[in-house]
mmCIF file of C-alpha atoms and ligand atoms in Angstrom:
data_model
loop_
_atom_site.group_PDB
_atom_site.id
_atom_site.type_symbol
_atom_site.label_atom_id
_atom_site.label_comp_id
_atom_site.label_asym_id
_atom_site.label_seq_id
_atom_site.Cartn_x
_atom_site.Cartn_y
_atom_site.Cartn_z
ATOM 1 C CA UNK X 7 -18.417 10.185 -20.057
ATOM 2 C CA UNK X 8 -17.297 12.710 -17.942
ATOM 3 C CA UNK X 9 -13.456 13.508 -18.579
ATOM 4 C CA UNK X 10 -11.723 16.524 -16.519
ATOM 5 C CA UNK X 11 -8.442 17.662 -16.662
ATOM 6 C CA UNK X 12 -5.918 18.009 -13.682
ATOM 7 C CA UNK X 13 -3.336 20.257 -14.815
ATOM 8 C CA UNK X 14 0.116 21.202 -13.222
ATOM 9 C CA UNK X 15 3.527 21.085 -13.099
ATOM 10 C CA UNK X 16 4.147 18.449 -10.534
ATOM 11 C CA UNK X 17 7.699 19.005 -9.565
ATOM 12 C CA UNK X 18 7.673 16.759 -7.939
ATOM 13 C CA UNK X 19 3.932 15.565 -7.056
ATOM 14 C CA UNK X 20 3.083 15.420 -3.546
ATOM 15 C CA UNK X 21 0.229 14.100 -1.002
ATOM 16 C CA UNK X 22 -1.745 17.453 -1.561
ATOM 17 C CA UNK X 23 -1.922 16.738 -5.364
ATOM 18 C CA UNK X 24 -2.751 13.081 -4.631
ATOM 19 C CA UNK X 25 -5.550 14.115 -2.384
ATOM 20 C CA UNK X 26 -7.155 16.038 -5.228
ATOM 21 C CA UNK X 27 -6.513 13.721 -7.750
ATOM 22 C CA UNK X 28 -7.780 11.114 -5.672
ATOM 23 C CA UNK X 29 -11.202 13.016 -4.852
ATOM 24 C CA UNK X 30 -11.797 14.136 -8.413
ATOM 25 C CA UNK X 31 -11.439 10.810 -10.001
ATOM 26 C CA UNK X 32 -14.207 9.421 -7.272
ATOM 27 C CA UNK X 33 -16.529 12.101 -8.748
ATOM 28 C CA UNK X 34 -15.813 11.716 -12.656
ATOM 29 C CA UNK X 35 -15.395 8.842 -15.045
ATOM 30 C CA UNK X 36 -11.874 10.021 -16.292
ATOM 31 C CA UNK X 37 -9.278 11.754 -14.577
ATOM 32 C CA UNK X 38 -6.429 13.102 -17.138
ATOM 33 C CA UNK X 39 -3.598 14.413 -15.128
ATOM 34 C CA UNK X 40 -1.601 16.925 -17.590
ATOM 35 C CA UNK X 41 1.911 17.549 -16.760
ATOM 36 C CA UNK X 42 2.863 20.894 -18.158
ATOM 37 C CA UNK X 43 6.103 20.601 -20.074
ATOM 38 C CA UNK X 44 7.738 24.243 -19.391
ATOM 39 C CA UNK X 45 6.079 26.227 -16.753
ATOM 40 C CA UNK X 46 7.666 29.577 -16.399
ATOM 41 C CA UNK X 47 9.234 28.402 -13.177
ATOM 42 C CA UNK X 48 12.716 26.651 -12.825
ATOM 43 C CA UNK X 49 12.074 22.543 -12.305
ATOM 44 C CA UNK X 50 14.094 20.169 -10.723
ATOM 45 C CA UNK X 51 12.813 17.111 -12.649
ATOM 46 C CA UNK X 52 12.597 16.672 -16.572
ATOM 47 C CA UNK X 53 8.528 16.542 -18.224
ATOM 48 C CA UNK X 54 9.652 12.700 -18.389
ATOM 49 C CA UNK X 55 10.451 12.028 -14.671
ATOM 50 C CA UNK X 56 7.504 14.332 -13.581
ATOM 51 C CA UNK X 57 5.071 12.248 -15.693
ATOM 52 C CA UNK X 58 6.702 9.109 -14.337
ATOM 53 C CA UNK X 59 6.649 9.867 -10.853
ATOM 54 C CA UNK X 60 2.751 11.063 -11.108
ATOM 55 C CA UNK X 61 2.085 7.749 -12.982
ATOM 56 C CA UNK X 62 3.411 5.670 -10.341
ATOM 57 C CA UNK X 63 2.217 7.251 -7.494
ATOM 58 C CA UNK X 64 -1.353 7.066 -8.813
ATOM 59 C CA UNK X 65 -1.060 3.831 -10.419
ATOM 60 C CA UNK X 66 -3.721 2.228 -8.116
ATOM 61 C CA UNK X 67 -6.484 4.516 -9.736
ATOM 62 C CA UNK X 68 -7.702 3.014 -12.853
ATOM 63 C CA UNK X 69 -9.526 6.306 -13.807
ATOM 64 C CA UNK X 70 -6.411 8.413 -13.771
ATOM 65 C CA UNK X 71 -4.438 8.788 -16.848
ATOM 66 C CA UNK X 72 -1.166 10.937 -17.219
ATOM 67 C CA UNK X 73 -0.015 12.805 -20.088
ATOM 68 C CA UNK X 74 2.501 15.658 -20.702
ATOM 69 C CA UNK X 75 1.149 18.739 -22.730
ATOM 70 C CA UNK X 76 2.308 22.431 -23.747
ATOM 71 C CA UNK X 77 0.691 25.297 -24.628
ATOM 72 C CA UNK X 78 -2.611 26.996 -23.612
ATOM 73 C CA UNK X 79 -4.292 24.658 -20.837
ATOM 74 C CA UNK X 80 -7.718 25.312 -22.178
ATOM 75 C CA UNK X 81 -6.943 24.493 -25.793
ATOM 76 C CA UNK X 82 -5.310 20.975 -24.303
ATOM 77 C CA UNK X 83 -8.786 20.512 -22.416
ATOM 78 C CA UNK X 84 -10.935 21.032 -25.510
ATOM 79 C CA UNK X 85 -8.727 18.755 -27.236
ATOM 80 C CA UNK X 86 -8.770 15.849 -24.914
ATOM 81 C CA UNK X 87 -12.739 16.163 -24.720
ATOM 82 C CA UNK X 88 -12.356 17.708 -21.103
ATOM 83 C CA UNK X 89 -15.749 19.027 -19.721
ATOM 84 C CA UNK X 90 -13.673 20.979 -16.884
ATOM 85 C CA UNK X 91 -10.199 21.872 -15.520
ATOM 86 C CA UNK X 92 -9.540 20.662 -11.620
ATOM 87 C CA UNK X 93 -7.442 22.654 -9.540
ATOM 88 C CA UNK X 94 -6.421 22.370 -5.967
ATOM 89 C CA UNK X 95 -6.834 25.463 -3.180
ATOM 90 C CA UNK X 96 -4.626 26.002 -0.080
ATOM 91 C CA UNK X 97 -4.622 29.085 1.128
ATOM 92 C CA UNK X 98 -6.257 32.373 -0.053
ATOM 93 C CA UNK X 99 -3.588 33.683 -2.217
ATOM 94 C CA UNK X 100 -4.502 30.491 -4.340
ATOM 95 C CA UNK X 101 -7.794 31.824 -4.484
ATOM 96 C CA UNK X 102 -6.973 35.315 -6.292
ATOM 97 C CA UNK X 103 -4.705 33.398 -8.717
ATOM 98 C CA UNK X 104 -7.085 30.485 -9.476
ATOM 99 C CA UNK X 105 -10.116 33.199 -9.563
ATOM 100 C CA UNK X 106 -7.920 35.149 -12.618
ATOM 101 C CA UNK X 107 -7.154 32.082 -14.428
ATOM 102 C CA UNK X 108 -10.613 30.666 -14.610
ATOM 103 C CA UNK X 109 -11.834 33.992 -15.720
ATOM 104 C CA UNK X 110 -9.150 34.433 -18.205
ATOM 105 C CA UNK X 111 -9.874 30.640 -19.537
ATOM 106 C CA UNK X 112 -13.522 31.713 -19.251
ATOM 107 C CA UNK X 113 -12.993 34.292 -21.510
ATOM 108 C CA UNK X 114 -11.188 31.864 -23.959
ATOM 109 C CA UNK X 115 -13.515 29.061 -24.098
ATOM 110 C CA UNK X 116 -16.845 29.179 -21.546
ATOM 111 C CA UNK X 117 -17.406 25.657 -22.852
ATOM 112 C CA UNK X 118 -14.861 24.335 -20.232
ATOM 113 C CA UNK X 119 -15.748 25.241 -16.725
ATOM 114 C CA UNK X 120 -13.083 25.236 -13.776
ATOM 115 C CA UNK X 121 -13.712 23.197 -10.516
ATOM 116 C CA UNK X 122 -11.609 23.832 -7.513
ATOM 117 C CA UNK X 123 -11.260 21.394 -4.652
ATOM 118 C CA UNK X 124 -10.295 22.453 -1.198
ATOM 119 C CA UNK X 125 -7.177 21.012 0.127
ATOM 120 C CA UNK X 126 -7.303 18.916 2.947
ATOM 121 C CA UNK X 127 -6.295 20.027 6.117
ATOM 122 C CA UNK X 128 -3.383 18.295 6.563
ATOM 123 C CA UNK X 129 -1.957 19.440 3.385
ATOM 124 C CA UNK X 130 -2.720 23.173 3.409
ATOM 125 C CA UNK X 131 1.431 24.352 3.795
ATOM 126 C CA UNK X 132 2.216 21.588 0.992
ATOM 127 C CA UNK X 133 3.818 22.821 -2.244
ATOM 128 C CA UNK X 134 6.459 21.356 -4.517
ATOM 129 C CA UNK X 135 8.775 23.745 -3.457
ATOM 130 C CA UNK X 136 8.629 23.276 -0.274
ATOM 131 C CA UNK X 137 9.237 19.892 -0.451
ATOM 132 C CA UNK X 138 12.288 20.198 -2.707
ATOM 133 C CA UNK X 139 13.841 22.612 0.120
ATOM 134 C CA UNK X 140 13.106 20.507 2.683
ATOM 135 C CA UNK X 141 14.727 17.607 0.884
ATOM 136 C CA UNK X 142 17.806 19.641 -0.628
ATOM 137 C CA UNK X 143 18.511 20.666 3.124
ATOM 138 C CA UNK X 144 18.430 17.205 3.901
ATOM 139 C CA UNK X 145 14.811 17.285 6.113
ATOM 140 C CA UNK X 146 12.578 14.224 6.356
ATOM 141 C CA UNK X 147 9.901 14.696 3.656
ATOM 142 C CA UNK X 148 8.207 11.161 4.217
ATOM 143 C CA UNK X 149 4.881 12.692 5.612
ATOM 144 C CA UNK X 150 4.614 15.011 2.195
ATOM 145 C CA UNK X 151 5.473 12.719 -0.387
ATOM 146 C CA UNK X 152 5.552 8.779 -1.588
ATOM 147 C CA UNK X 153 8.517 7.020 -0.991
ATOM 148 C CA UNK X 154 9.323 6.712 -4.637
ATOM 149 C CA UNK X 155 9.164 10.464 -5.034
ATOM 150 C CA UNK X 156 11.330 10.586 -1.928
ATOM 151 C CA UNK X 157 14.104 8.423 -3.700
ATOM 152 C CA UNK X 158 13.721 9.987 -6.922
ATOM 153 C CA UNK X 159 14.659 13.577 -5.346
ATOM 154 C CA UNK X 160 17.516 11.711 -3.328
ATOM 155 C CA UNK X 161 18.949 10.312 -6.121
ATOM 156 C CA UNK X 162 18.635 13.912 -8.541
ATOM 157 C CA UNK X 163 20.302 15.982 -5.539
ATOM 158 C CA UNK X 164 22.939 13.417 -5.619
ATOM 159 C CA UNK X 165 23.476 13.778 -9.260
ATOM 160 C CA UNK X 166 23.288 17.457 -8.823
ATOM 161 C CA UNK X 167 25.899 17.656 -6.455
ATOM 162 C CA UNK X 168 26.251 21.433 -5.288
ATOM 163 C CA UNK X 169 24.148 22.463 -8.063
ATOM 164 C CA UNK X 170 20.886 22.145 -6.344
ATOM 165 C CA UNK X 171 21.724 25.474 -4.574
ATOM 166 C CA UNK X 172 20.394 27.148 -7.546
ATOM 167 C CA UNK X 173 17.112 25.712 -6.792
ATOM 168 C CA UNK X 174 14.908 29.010 -6.525
ATOM 169 C CA UNK X 175 13.285 28.728 -2.708
ATOM 170 C CA UNK X 176 10.384 29.948 -0.539
ATOM 171 C CA UNK X 177 7.533 30.055 -2.842
ATOM 172 C CA UNK X 178 4.183 29.228 -1.408
ATOM 173 C CA UNK X 179 2.477 29.689 -4.864
ATOM 174 C CA UNK X 180 3.968 27.432 -7.340
HETATM 175 P P1 ADP M 205 0.932 24.813 -11.235
HETATM 176 O O1 ADP M 205 2.192 25.111 -11.647
HETATM 177 O O2 ADP M 205 -0.383 24.730 -12.218
HETATM 178 O O3 ADP M 205 0.511 25.961 -9.895
HETATM 179 P P2 ADP M 205 1.513 22.560 -9.349
HETATM 180 O O4 ADP M 205 1.874 21.501 -9.673
HETATM 181 O O5 ADP M 205 2.230 23.702 -8.179
HETATM 182 O O6 ADP M 205 1.052 23.339 -10.457
HETATM 183 O O7 ADP M 205 0.016 22.281 -8.681
HETATM 184 C C1 ADP M 205 -1.064 21.884 -9.848
HETATM 185 C C2 ADP M 205 -2.470 22.003 -8.711
HETATM 186 O O8 ADP M 205 -2.264 21.497 -7.512
HETATM 187 C C3 ADP M 205 -2.802 23.220 -8.451
HETATM 188 O O9 ADP M 205 -4.473 23.456 -8.683
HETATM 189 C C4 ADP M 205 -2.353 23.552 -7.194
HETATM 190 O O10 ADP M 205 -3.127 24.699 -6.457
HETATM 191 C C5 ADP M 205 -2.722 22.376 -6.522
HETATM 192 N N1 ADP M 205 -2.112 22.143 -5.079
HETATM 193 C C6 ADP M 205 -0.538 21.935 -5.036
HETATM 194 N N2 ADP M 205 -0.518 21.945 -3.776
HETATM 195 C C7 ADP M 205 -1.537 21.417 -3.284
HETATM 196 C C8 ADP M 205 -1.963 21.094 -2.118
HETATM 197 N N3 ADP M 205 -1.475 21.009 -1.030
HETATM 198 N N4 ADP M 205 -3.411 21.203 -1.758
HETATM 199 C C9 ADP M 205 -4.331 21.053 -2.856
HETATM 200 N N5 ADP M 205 -4.388 21.537 -4.072
HETATM 201 C C10 ADP M 205 -2.702 21.662 -4.185
#
């Protein structure tokens, strides 16, 4: 049984993530999407909310399981018996970051490989921060995230009132 791990912040999940998860799950027996508890970036959604949005966005694919985690990704991959870590690549700047991470992870554990999927052309520009920025400013994100994510963002921005202005903006590599 080939199990792979797709880790990330997923704040929130968007069609770029969904595309990678769908394609990877078609190749392996099980794709475990691991939602990082506290990445070093400001988040809009809590870990529980992010897990829930990922679960509901991908509930139609039976080979996908969603979990939360913290600590080192490579350690978690080993713990759950994953043979590889799946990542997505959009632009060249992603490549440099992913390349360094992959080499660092290999130093830590050569037994878990890293497999990078090239994004589909229509999702090249998509990142969670772009989606949040557009949604926070009232733009249409219906082509970027599922309806349930759109609704969750609307509710969140309503709850936050003006506080959402503290969201960090303009990071392609999020
Ligand atoms: P992280 O904090 O680990 O970068 P993200 O949720 O931002 O978490 O991204 C998780 C994974 O999804 C990363 O490998 C990232 O490169 C990939 N990813 C993000 N957006 C896209 C996209 N539009 N197309 C393909 N892969 C993407």
